[in-house]
Coordinates of C-alpha atoms and ligand atoms in Angstrom, one line a residue:
Chain A
M1 CA 62.9 -29.3 29.8
A2 CA 60.6 -27.7 27.2
L3 CA 60.4 -24.6 29.4
I4 CA 64.2 -24.4 29.7
K5 CA 64.6 -24.7 25.9
A6 CA 62.0 -21.9 25.6
E7 CA 63.9 -19.7 28.0
L8 CA 67.1 -20.3 26.0
L9 CA 65.3 -19.5 22.8
K10 CA 64.1 -16.2 24.3
L11 CA 67.7 -15.3 25.0
R12 CA 69.0 -16.4 21.6
T13 CA 66.3 -14.4 19.8
T14 CA 67.3 -11.1 21.3
R15 CA 70.6 -9.4 21.3
L16 CA 71.5 -8.8 24.9
W17 CA 73.3 -12.1 25.3
W18 CA 76.1 -11.4 22.9
V19 CA 76.5 -7.9 24.2
M20 CA 77.0 -9.3 27.7
L21 CA 79.3 -12.0 26.3
A22 CA 81.4 -9.4 24.5
V23 CA 81.7 -7.3 27.7
T24 CA 82.6 -10.4 29.7
I25 CA 85.3 -11.3 27.3
A26 CA 86.7 -7.7 27.2
Y27 CA 86.7 -7.5 31.0
V28 CA 88.4 -10.8 31.6
L29 CA 90.9 -10.1 28.9
L30 CA 91.7 -6.8 30.7
Q31 CA 92.2 -8.7 34.0
L32 CA 94.4 -11.3 32.3
G33 CA 96.4 -8.6 30.6
L34 CA 96.9 -6.6 33.8
T35 CA 98.0 -9.7 35.7
I36 CA 100.5 -10.6 32.9
G37 CA 101.7 -7.1 32.8
F38 CA 102.3 -6.7 36.5
A39 CA 103.5 -10.2 37.1
G40 CA 106.8 -10.3 39.1
Q41 CA 106.9 -6.4 39.4
G42 CA 107.7 -4.8 42.8
G43 CA 105.2 -2.8 44.7
G44 CA 104.5 -4.8 47.8
P45 CA 105.1 -3.4 51.3
N46 CA 108.7 -4.6 51.4
G47 CA 109.4 -4.1 47.7
Q48 CA 108.5 -7.7 46.9
P49 CA 106.2 -8.4 44.0
I50 CA 102.4 -8.4 44.5
F51 CA 101.8 -10.7 41.6
P52 CA 103.9 -13.8 41.3
G53 CA 106.3 -14.0 38.4
R54 CA 105.2 -15.4 35.1
D55 CA 107.5 -18.4 35.3
T56 CA 106.0 -19.5 38.6
V57 CA 103.2 -22.0 39.3
P58 CA 101.3 -19.5 41.6
F59 CA 101.1 -17.2 38.6
Q60 CA 99.3 -19.9 36.6
E61 CA 97.0 -20.6 39.5
L62 CA 96.2 -16.9 39.9
M63 CA 95.5 -16.6 36.1
W64 CA 93.1 -19.5 36.1
G65 CA 91.0 -17.9 38.8
L66 CA 90.6 -14.6 37.0
G67 CA 87.7 -15.6 34.9
A68 CA 85.5 -15.4 37.9
S69 CA 85.9 -11.6 37.8
G70 CA 83.6 -11.5 34.8
A71 CA 80.7 -13.0 36.8
L72 CA 78.9 -9.7 37.1
F73 CA 77.9 -9.8 33.4
P74 CA 76.2 -13.1 33.2
M75 CA 74.6 -12.1 36.5
I76 CA 73.1 -9.0 34.8
L77 CA 71.9 -11.3 32.0
G78 CA 70.3 -13.5 34.7
V79 CA 68.6 -10.4 36.1
V80 CA 67.3 -9.3 32.7
M81 CA 66.0 -12.8 31.9
M82 CA 63.5 -12.1 34.6
T83 CA 63.0 -8.3 34.6
A84 CA 62.6 -8.0 30.8
E85 CA 59.4 -10.0 31.1
Y86 CA 57.9 -7.3 33.3
R87 CA 59.5 -4.4 31.4
Y88 CA 58.1 -5.5 28.0
Q89 CA 54.9 -7.0 29.5
T90 CA 55.7 -10.4 28.0
I91 CA 55.1 -11.8 31.4
T92 CA 51.4 -12.1 30.6
T93 CA 52.0 -14.4 27.7
T94 CA 54.6 -16.3 29.7
F95 CA 52.2 -16.9 32.5
L96 CA 49.3 -17.7 30.1
T97 CA 51.6 -20.4 28.6
T98 CA 52.8 -21.6 32.0
P99 CA 50.2 -20.7 34.6
R100 CA 52.1 -22.4 37.4
R101 CA 54.4 -19.5 37.9
E102 CA 57.1 -21.2 40.0
R103 CA 57.8 -23.4 37.0
V104 CA 58.7 -20.3 35.0
V105 CA 61.2 -19.4 37.7
V106 CA 62.6 -22.9 37.8
A107 CA 63.0 -22.9 34.0
K108 CA 64.8 -19.6 34.1
L109 CA 67.2 -21.0 36.7
G110 CA 67.7 -24.0 34.5
A111 CA 68.5 -21.7 31.6
G112 CA 70.7 -19.7 33.9
V113 CA 72.8 -22.8 34.5
V114 CA 73.3 -23.2 30.8
V115 CA 74.2 -19.5 30.3
G116 CA 76.6 -19.6 33.2
L117 CA 78.3 -22.7 31.9
A118 CA 78.6 -21.2 28.4
F119 CA 80.1 -18.0 29.7
G120 CA 82.4 -20.0 32.0
L121 CA 83.7 -22.1 29.2
V122 CA 84.4 -19.0 27.0
V123 CA 86.2 -17.4 29.9
L124 CA 88.3 -20.5 30.6
A125 CA 89.2 -20.8 27.0
L126 CA 90.5 -17.2 27.1
T127 CA 92.5 -18.0 30.2
A128 CA 93.9 -21.1 28.6
V129 CA 95.2 -19.1 25.6
A130 CA 96.6 -16.4 27.9
V131 CA 98.4 -18.8 30.1
A132 CA 99.7 -20.9 27.2
V133 CA 101.1 -17.8 25.5
S134 CA 102.5 -15.9 28.5
V135 CA 104.1 -18.7 30.5
P136 CA 106.4 -20.2 27.8
L137 CA 107.4 -16.7 26.8
S138 CA 108.9 -16.2 30.3
H139 CA 110.4 -19.7 30.1
G140 CA 108.0 -21.1 32.7
E141 CA 106.6 -24.6 32.5
L142 CA 102.9 -25.1 31.9
V143 CA 101.2 -27.1 34.6
L144 CA 97.8 -28.6 34.9
S145 CA 97.7 -29.6 38.6
A146 CA 94.7 -30.8 40.6
K147 CA 94.6 -27.4 42.2
I148 CA 94.4 -25.7 38.8
L149 CA 91.6 -28.0 37.8
R150 CA 89.8 -27.2 41.0
I151 CA 90.2 -23.5 40.4
A152 CA 88.9 -23.8 36.8
A153 CA 85.9 -25.8 38.0
G154 CA 85.4 -23.0 40.6
V155 CA 85.3 -20.4 37.9
L156 CA 82.6 -22.3 36.1
A157 CA 80.7 -22.7 39.3
V158 CA 81.0 -19.0 40.1
L159 CA 79.7 -17.9 36.7
V160 CA 76.8 -20.4 36.9
L161 CA 76.0 -19.4 40.5
Y162 CA 76.1 -15.7 39.8
T163 CA 73.8 -16.1 36.9
L164 CA 71.4 -17.9 39.1
F165 CA 71.9 -15.2 41.7
G166 CA 70.9 -12.7 39.1
V167 CA 67.7 -14.6 38.1
G168 CA 66.7 -14.8 41.8
L169 CA 67.5 -11.1 42.3
G170 CA 65.5 -10.1 39.2
A171 CA 62.5 -12.2 40.3
L172 CA 62.6 -10.5 43.6
I173 CA 63.0 -6.9 42.4
K174 CA 61.2 -7.1 39.0
N175 CA 62.2 -3.5 38.1
Q176 CA 65.0 -3.9 35.5
L177 CA 66.9 -0.8 36.2
G178 CA 66.5 -1.2 40.0
A179 CA 67.7 -4.8 39.9
I180 CA 70.7 -4.0 37.8
V181 CA 71.7 -1.1 39.9
A182 CA 71.2 -3.2 43.0
A183 CA 73.5 -5.9 41.5
V184 CA 76.2 -3.5 40.5
V185 CA 76.2 -1.6 43.8
W186 CA 76.2 -4.9 45.6
V187 CA 79.1 -6.4 43.7
F188 CA 81.3 -3.3 43.3
I189 CA 80.7 -1.4 46.5
I190 CA 79.1 -3.4 49.3
E191 CA 80.8 -6.7 48.7
A192 CA 84.1 -5.1 47.8
L193 CA 84.1 -3.1 51.1
V194 CA 82.9 -6.0 53.3
N195 CA 85.7 -8.2 51.9
A196 CA 88.4 -5.5 52.1
I197 CA 87.9 -4.3 55.6
P198 CA 89.3 -6.9 58.0
A199 CA 86.8 -6.2 60.8
L200 CA 84.0 -7.0 58.4
R201 CA 85.4 -10.1 57.0
P202 CA 83.5 -12.5 59.2
V203 CA 80.5 -11.1 57.4
G204 CA 82.3 -10.9 54.1
K205 CA 83.0 -14.5 53.7
W206 CA 79.3 -15.2 53.7
T207 CA 78.6 -12.7 50.8
P208 CA 78.4 -14.0 47.3
A209 CA 81.8 -12.4 46.5
G210 CA 83.4 -14.0 49.6
A211 CA 81.8 -17.3 48.7
G212 CA 82.8 -16.9 45.1
S213 CA 86.4 -16.2 46.1
A214 CA 86.3 -19.3 48.3
V215 CA 85.3 -21.4 45.3
T216 CA 88.2 -20.1 43.1
N217 CA 90.7 -19.5 46.0
S218 CA 94.1 -19.9 44.5
G219 CA 95.8 -19.2 47.8
V220 CA 97.7 -16.4 46.2
D221 CA 97.5 -13.4 48.5
L222 CA 97.1 -10.1 46.7
G223 CA 97.3 -8.2 49.9
L224 CA 93.8 -8.7 51.0
G225 CA 94.3 -12.0 52.6
T226 CA 92.5 -15.2 51.8
D227 CA 92.6 -17.1 55.1
Y228 CA 89.3 -15.9 56.2
L229 CA 87.4 -17.5 53.4
L230 CA 85.2 -20.5 53.6
P231 CA 86.3 -23.8 52.2
A232 CA 85.6 -24.1 48.5
W233 CA 82.7 -26.5 48.8
A234 CA 81.1 -24.3 51.4
G235 CA 81.5 -21.3 49.2
A236 CA 79.6 -23.1 46.4
V237 CA 76.8 -24.0 48.8
V238 CA 76.5 -20.5 50.0
L239 CA 76.2 -19.1 46.5
L240 CA 73.7 -21.7 45.5
G241 CA 71.8 -21.0 48.7
Y242 CA 71.4 -17.3 47.7
A243 CA 70.1 -18.2 44.3
V244 CA 67.6 -20.7 45.7
L245 CA 66.6 -18.5 48.6
F246 CA 65.9 -15.5 46.4
S247 CA 64.0 -17.5 43.8
A248 CA 62.0 -19.2 46.5
V249 CA 61.2 -16.0 48.2
A250 CA 60.4 -14.4 44.9
S251 CA 58.1 -17.3 43.9
A252 CA 56.2 -16.9 47.1
T253 CA 55.9 -13.1 46.9
T254 CA 56.6 -10.9 43.9
I255 CA 56.0 -13.6 41.3
R256 CA 52.6 -14.4 42.7
R257 CA 51.3 -10.8 42.5
D258 CA 48.5 -9.9 40.1
I259 CA 49.5 -9.1 36.6
T260 CA 47.3 -6.2 35.6
Chain B
M1 CA 29.5 -27.9 30.3
S2 CA 29.9 -24.3 29.4
A3 CA 33.2 -23.3 27.8
I4 CA 33.4 -20.4 30.2
E5 CA 31.7 -20.2 33.5
I6 CA 31.9 -17.3 35.9
R7 CA 30.1 -17.4 39.1
N8 CA 29.9 -14.6 41.7
L9 CA 33.3 -13.4 40.8
C10 CA 34.6 -10.6 43.1
K11 CA 37.8 -8.7 42.9
A12 CA 38.7 -5.5 44.7
F13 CA 41.8 -3.3 44.4
G14 CA 41.9 -1.6 47.7
P15 CA 38.7 0.3 48.1
V16 CA 37.8 -0.2 44.4
R17 CA 35.4 -3.1 43.8
A18 CA 36.6 -3.7 40.3
V19 CA 34.4 -6.8 39.8
D20 CA 31.5 -7.3 42.2
G21 CA 29.6 -10.5 42.0
V22 CA 29.6 -11.1 38.3
S23 CA 28.1 -14.4 36.9
F24 CA 27.7 -15.5 33.3
T25 CA 28.5 -18.3 31.0
V26 CA 29.7 -18.6 27.4
E27 CA 28.8 -21.6 25.3
P28 CA 30.7 -23.3 22.4
A29 CA 30.1 -21.9 18.9
T30 CA 28.7 -18.6 20.2
I31 CA 30.2 -15.1 20.5
T32 CA 29.5 -13.2 23.6
G33 CA 30.1 -9.5 23.9
Y34 CA 31.3 -8.3 27.2
L35 CA 30.4 -4.7 27.3
G36 CA 30.8 -1.8 29.7
P37 CA 32.2 1.7 29.9
N38 CA 35.9 2.4 30.8
G39 CA 36.7 1.1 34.2
A40 CA 33.7 -1.2 34.4
G41 CA 35.8 -4.2 35.3
K42 CA 36.0 -6.0 32.0
T43 CA 39.8 -6.4 32.0
T44 CA 39.8 -7.4 35.6
T45 CA 37.2 -10.1 35.0
L46 CA 39.1 -11.6 32.0
R47 CA 42.5 -11.5 33.9
S48 CA 40.9 -13.3 36.8
L49 CA 39.5 -15.9 34.5
L50 CA 43.0 -16.4 33.1
G51 CA 44.7 -16.8 36.4
L52 CA 46.7 -13.5 36.0
C53 CA 44.8 -12.0 38.9
T54 CA 43.6 -13.8 42.0
A55 CA 39.9 -13.3 42.6
D56 CA 38.8 -12.4 46.1
S57 CA 35.9 -14.8 45.9
G58 CA 33.8 -16.7 43.4
T59 CA 34.8 -19.0 40.6
A60 CA 35.9 -18.6 37.0
L61 CA 36.3 -21.8 35.0
V62 CA 37.3 -22.6 31.5
N63 CA 36.2 -26.0 30.2
G64 CA 35.2 -26.8 33.8
Q65 CA 38.6 -26.1 35.3
R66 CA 40.5 -23.2 36.7
Y67 CA 42.9 -21.9 34.2
V68 CA 45.9 -22.6 36.3
E69 CA 44.9 -26.3 36.4
L70 CA 44.7 -26.7 32.7
P71 CA 47.3 -29.2 31.6
H72 CA 47.8 -27.6 28.1
P73 CA 46.4 -24.1 28.4
L74 CA 47.4 -22.8 25.0
S75 CA 45.6 -25.7 23.3
E76 CA 42.4 -25.0 25.2
V77 CA 42.3 -21.2 25.5
G78 CA 43.6 -18.4 23.4
A79 CA 43.7 -14.9 24.9
V80 CA 44.3 -11.4 23.5
L81 CA 44.7 -9.0 26.4
E82 CA 45.3 -5.3 26.9
A83 CA 48.7 -4.3 28.2
T84 CA 50.3 -7.3 26.7
N85 CA 53.3 -6.8 24.6
F86 CA 56.2 -8.3 22.8
H87 CA 59.9 -7.9 23.2
P88 CA 60.7 -5.2 20.7
G89 CA 63.9 -6.9 19.6
R90 CA 62.4 -10.2 18.8
T91 CA 60.9 -11.1 15.4
A92 CA 57.3 -12.0 15.0
L93 CA 58.2 -15.6 14.0
N94 CA 60.6 -16.0 16.9
H95 CA 58.0 -14.7 19.3
L96 CA 55.7 -17.5 18.3
R97 CA 58.5 -20.1 18.2
V98 CA 59.2 -19.4 21.8
L99 CA 55.6 -20.2 22.6
C100 CA 55.6 -23.4 20.5
T101 CA 58.7 -24.5 22.4
A102 CA 57.2 -23.7 25.8
A103 CA 53.8 -25.3 25.0
Q104 CA 55.3 -28.2 23.1
L105 CA 53.4 -27.5 20.0
P106 CA 54.7 -28.4 16.5
R107 CA 57.2 -25.8 15.2
E108 CA 55.2 -25.2 12.0
R109 CA 52.4 -23.7 14.0
A110 CA 54.4 -20.5 14.4
A111 CA 54.4 -19.8 10.6
E112 CA 50.9 -21.1 10.2
A113 CA 49.5 -18.8 12.8
L114 CA 51.2 -15.8 11.2
E115 CA 49.7 -16.8 7.9
Q116 CA 46.3 -17.0 9.5
V117 CA 46.4 -13.4 10.7
G118 CA 48.0 -12.0 7.6
L119 CA 51.5 -11.4 8.9
A120 CA 53.4 -13.9 6.9
D121 CA 55.2 -11.1 5.0
V122 CA 56.7 -9.6 8.2
A123 CA 57.5 -12.8 10.0
D124 CA 61.2 -12.0 10.2
K125 CA 60.7 -8.3 11.2
R126 CA 61.4 -7.2 14.7
V127 CA 58.3 -6.2 16.6
L128 CA 59.9 -2.8 17.1
A129 CA 58.8 -1.9 13.6
F130 CA 55.2 -3.0 14.0
S131 CA 52.3 -0.7 14.0
L132 CA 49.6 -1.0 16.7
G133 CA 47.4 -2.9 14.3
M134 CA 50.2 -5.3 13.4
R135 CA 50.8 -6.0 17.1
Q136 CA 47.1 -6.6 17.6
R137 CA 47.3 -9.2 14.8
L138 CA 50.4 -10.8 16.3
A139 CA 48.6 -11.0 19.6
L140 CA 45.8 -12.8 17.8
A141 CA 48.3 -15.2 16.3
T142 CA 49.6 -15.8 19.8
A143 CA 46.1 -16.7 20.9
L144 CA 45.5 -19.0 18.0
I145 CA 48.8 -20.9 18.2
G146 CA 47.4 -24.0 20.0
H147 CA 44.1 -24.2 18.0
P148 CA 42.1 -23.4 21.1
K149 CA 38.3 -23.8 21.3
V150 CA 37.9 -21.0 23.7
L151 CA 38.9 -17.4 22.8
I152 CA 39.1 -14.5 25.2
L153 CA 39.7 -11.1 23.7
D154 CA 40.0 -7.8 25.5
E155 CA 39.2 -4.9 23.3
P156 CA 40.8 -6.6 20.2
A157 CA 39.7 -3.9 17.9
N158 CA 41.9 -1.3 19.5
G159 CA 44.4 0.0 17.0
L160 CA 42.7 -1.7 14.0
D161 CA 41.6 0.4 11.1
P162 CA 38.1 0.0 9.7
A163 CA 39.3 -2.7 7.3
G164 CA 41.1 -4.4 10.1
I165 CA 38.0 -4.4 12.3
Q166 CA 36.0 -5.8 9.4
W167 CA 38.5 -8.5 9.0
L168 CA 38.5 -9.3 12.7
R169 CA 34.7 -9.6 12.7
G170 CA 34.8 -12.0 9.8
F171 CA 37.6 -14.0 11.5
L172 CA 35.8 -14.3 14.8
R173 CA 32.6 -15.3 13.1
Y174 CA 34.4 -18.0 11.2
L175 CA 36.2 -19.3 14.3
S176 CA 33.0 -19.4 16.3
H177 CA 30.2 -20.3 13.9
E178 CA 32.2 -22.6 11.7
Q179 CA 35.0 -23.9 13.9
G180 CA 32.8 -24.1 17.0
A181 CA 34.9 -21.9 19.2
A182 CA 33.4 -20.1 22.3
V183 CA 34.4 -16.5 21.9
L184 CA 34.2 -13.9 24.7
V185 CA 35.1 -10.4 23.4
S186 CA 35.1 -7.3 25.5
S187 CA 34.5 -3.8 24.2
H188 CA 33.4 -0.4 25.4
V189 CA 32.0 0.4 22.1
L190 CA 28.8 -1.5 21.3
A191 CA 28.9 -0.8 17.6
E192 CA 32.2 -2.6 17.4
V193 CA 30.8 -5.9 18.3
E194 CA 27.0 -5.5 17.8
Q195 CA 27.2 -7.1 14.3
I196 CA 28.8 -10.3 15.4
V197 CA 27.7 -11.2 18.9
D198 CA 25.1 -13.7 19.7
N199 CA 24.9 -12.9 23.4
V200 CA 25.6 -9.8 25.4
V201 CA 26.8 -9.3 29.0
I202 CA 26.9 -5.7 30.2
I203 CA 28.6 -4.5 33.3
A204 CA 29.2 -1.2 34.9
K205 CA 31.1 -0.3 38.1
G206 CA 31.9 -4.0 38.5
R207 CA 28.3 -5.1 38.6
L208 CA 26.3 -7.0 36.0
V209 CA 23.6 -4.8 34.4
R210 CA 22.1 -7.0 31.7
Q211 CA 22.7 -10.2 30.0
G212 CA 20.9 -12.3 27.4
S213 CA 20.9 -13.0 23.7
L214 CA 21.2 -10.1 21.4
A215 CA 17.8 -11.0 19.9
E216 CA 16.2 -11.0 23.3
L217 CA 17.6 -7.7 24.4
V218 CA 16.8 -6.0 21.2
S219 CA 13.2 -7.3 21.0
N220 CA 12.1 -7.1 24.7
G221 CA 11.1 -4.0 26.3
D222 CA 9.3 -1.3 24.2
A223 CA 11.1 -1.1 21.0
A224 CA 8.8 1.3 19.3
V225 CA 8.4 3.1 16.0
R226 CA 8.2 6.8 15.6
V227 CA 5.7 8.0 13.0
R228 CA 5.2 11.5 11.8
T229 CA 2.2 12.5 9.9
T230 CA -0.1 15.5 9.6
R231 CA -3.2 13.3 9.7
A232 CA -2.8 11.5 13.0
D233 CA -6.5 11.5 13.7
E234 CA -7.1 9.2 10.7
L235 CA -4.1 7.0 11.2
V236 CA -4.4 6.3 15.0
P237 CA -7.7 4.4 14.8
A238 CA -6.4 2.3 11.9
L239 CA -3.3 1.4 13.8
E240 CA -5.3 0.5 16.9
R241 CA -7.6 -1.7 15.0
A242 CA -4.5 -3.6 13.8
G243 CA -3.5 -4.2 17.5
A244 CA -1.0 -1.5 18.0
T245 CA -0.6 0.7 21.1
V246 CA -0.2 4.3 20.1
E247 CA 1.0 7.2 22.2
R248 CA 0.5 10.7 20.9
H249 CA 3.4 13.0 21.4
D250 CA 4.0 16.5 20.3
G251 CA 4.3 16.3 16.5
F252 CA 4.8 12.5 16.3
L253 CA 3.2 9.2 17.3
R254 CA 5.0 6.4 19.2
V255 CA 3.7 3.1 17.9
S256 CA 4.5 -0.2 19.6
G257 CA 3.3 -3.7 18.8
L258 CA 3.7 -3.3 15.1
E259 CA 6.6 -3.5 12.8
A260 CA 7.5 -0.5 10.8
E261 CA 6.6 -2.3 7.6
S262 CA 3.0 -3.0 8.8
I263 CA 2.6 0.5 9.9
G264 CA 3.5 1.7 6.4
Q265 CA 1.1 -0.7 4.9
I266 CA -1.8 0.4 7.1
A267 CA -1.0 4.1 6.3
L268 CA -1.0 3.3 2.6
D269 CA -4.4 1.5 2.9
A270 CA -5.7 4.5 4.9
K271 CA -4.3 6.9 2.2
V272 CA -2.3 8.7 4.9
V273 CA 1.0 10.3 4.0
L274 CA 3.8 9.6 6.4
S275 CA 6.7 12.1 6.6
E276 CA 8.9 9.9 8.9
V277 CA 9.0 6.3 10.0
A278 CA 11.8 5.5 12.4
Q279 CA 12.7 2.6 14.5
E280 CA 13.5 3.8 18.0
R281 CA 16.8 2.7 19.4
S282 CA 16.7 -0.9 20.6
D283 CA 16.7 -1.6 24.3
L284 CA 20.2 -2.8 24.2
Q285 CA 21.5 0.5 22.8
Q286 CA 19.4 2.5 25.3
V287 CA 20.8 0.5 28.2
F288 CA 24.3 0.7 27.0
L289 CA 24.2 4.4 26.2
E290 CA 22.8 5.2 29.6
L291 CA 25.6 3.3 31.2
T292 CA 28.3 4.9 29.2
G293 CA 26.8 8.3 29.9
E294 CA 26.4 9.1 26.3
G295 CA 22.6 8.7 26.2
Q296 CA 20.3 11.7 26.3
G297 CA 18.5 10.4 29.4
Ligands
ATP301 N1 46.1 -2.9 39.3 C1 45.1 -2.1 39.7 N2 45.2 -1.4 40.8 C2 44.2 -0.6 41.3 N3 43.1 -0.5 40.6 C3 42.9 -1.2 39.5 C4 43.9 -2.0 39.0 N4 43.4 -2.6 37.8 C5 42.2 -2.1 37.7 N5 41.8 -1.2 38.7 C6 40.6 -0.5 38.8 O1 39.5 -1.5 38.7 C7 38.5 -0.9 37.9 C8 38.2 -1.8 36.8 O2 39.2 -1.7 35.8 P1 39.3 -2.6 34.5 O3 40.6 -2.3 33.9 O4 38.9 -4.0 34.8 O5 38.1 -1.9 33.7 P2 37.8 -2.1 32.1 O6 36.3 -2.4 32.1 O7 38.7 -3.1 31.5 O8 38.0 -0.7 31.5 P3 38.6 -0.2 30.1 O9 37.4 -0.2 29.2 O10 39.1 1.2 30.4 O11 39.6 -1.1 29.7 C9 38.8 0.5 37.6 O12 38.3 1.3 38.5 C10 40.3 0.5 37.7 O13 40.8 1.8 38.1
MG302 MG1 40.0 -3.0 30.0

């Protein structure tokens, strides 16, 4: 517990966390705005709308899942929690304080949970405001179904799990720039492709993005299809699995290396 | 039990045998200088002792335990190492508060430690704005945070100005001789630590060259006095009668077995004028200079 508190204090005493939070907010607001803007507009293959209309329940379900799109940023924060220690050579002091190194990794994962939850709650609050404003304006009726609760919980889970994924990735790669580039390339290029190309989807559903989509799956098909995804619980397990696997491999390899 | 015990420590980086069978101990309330030229293996020894490097063989213990097994390392050992740094965006005080939190030390220790090293004024400044000397002081505060009884310092004088070095010497002397701390301090400059160390361990190319108390190393061997006079023929018999061994050299005499003061007295009694009386460099300095390649031979 003390170590988790120390990790959170490390975050709070530097500036990066609020830069990342601001970027997350901006990005999610953009997503919410676009969805509101295009809701009910034509453009599908037969002229039917891609996004459900603002007065429909699927629209609300779709909106509640959008927060997950901001997961890249807490993930980067998770990466930096680990790599900054090597970049600024604070890792020496950290390991002198806690010579059992795997405890440091575990503490960072613990702090990552808190970070992910905090980001998730902010993102859900934004969503709540966006939904509460846009739906009544279009004379829709606000709903809070079990499905929406599941989606909202899924958003929290995705943000937490991506943060952990970042910590694990950072521990494995250690080089800050390298790890961030790897994360961005992975999320924006590899995962996006693998989940967009039908033939690759059997693989795609096992990627963090596929697993993340499973967790927040609203069932609203934006043209890419959602049937191939894992069940929500399995998605969460897959995401957690990545974080644990990376951290465990890192603890056994990179983290054990000599600090000279 | 020794505060620090290193036995047959070996550590290689590929073909480079950075530390090759080094053994020595450091006792409480003493200061040991760990000396050697650049690349001798000092940093590697200290990092192995602190669990940051894994030694290939041998043991390195602090208070009888391996560092990684210490339950509260910061309360037992304080370390100032090379290539250690601080997050530039974090303030000095926050840096120490993180340590207090992680090591479960009282919060007040952060401000106290800054006070101890004279950084109280800049507690809330980001480390970004710190000079090398200020960073070195902050590193020392980091080491002192848990009131350890063992201090390990790798070239702590780097970046300090003469006043800072003076302050550091006084501080280490106080911690060791008054507070009972065992201090191991490395340096590649003998003069930096000569004034404060009780014991010396010298390594070169990973191997132990000499170790012992400073007094022993200075007095053993042939610390001799050089004497210049135009009337050697009268002086030599007088010195020899007093038990000295005298070698005649071109233009000077090399006298061993007598202190410079006694030589002066004998010369006075014999009414011989001396144009120079000089203590030769002590053995320690000779050894060290030869190792560092700065000696004349
Ligand atoms: N990480 C490393 N990889 C490869 N070689 C290394 C590494 N660290 C140290 N060495 C080598 O080990 C030897 C001992 O280095 P070390 O840093 O321990 O010396 P030192 O006595 O601390 O020197 P200095 O006075 O320059 O600090 C050197 O030859 C160095 O090149
Ligand atoms: Mg060194």
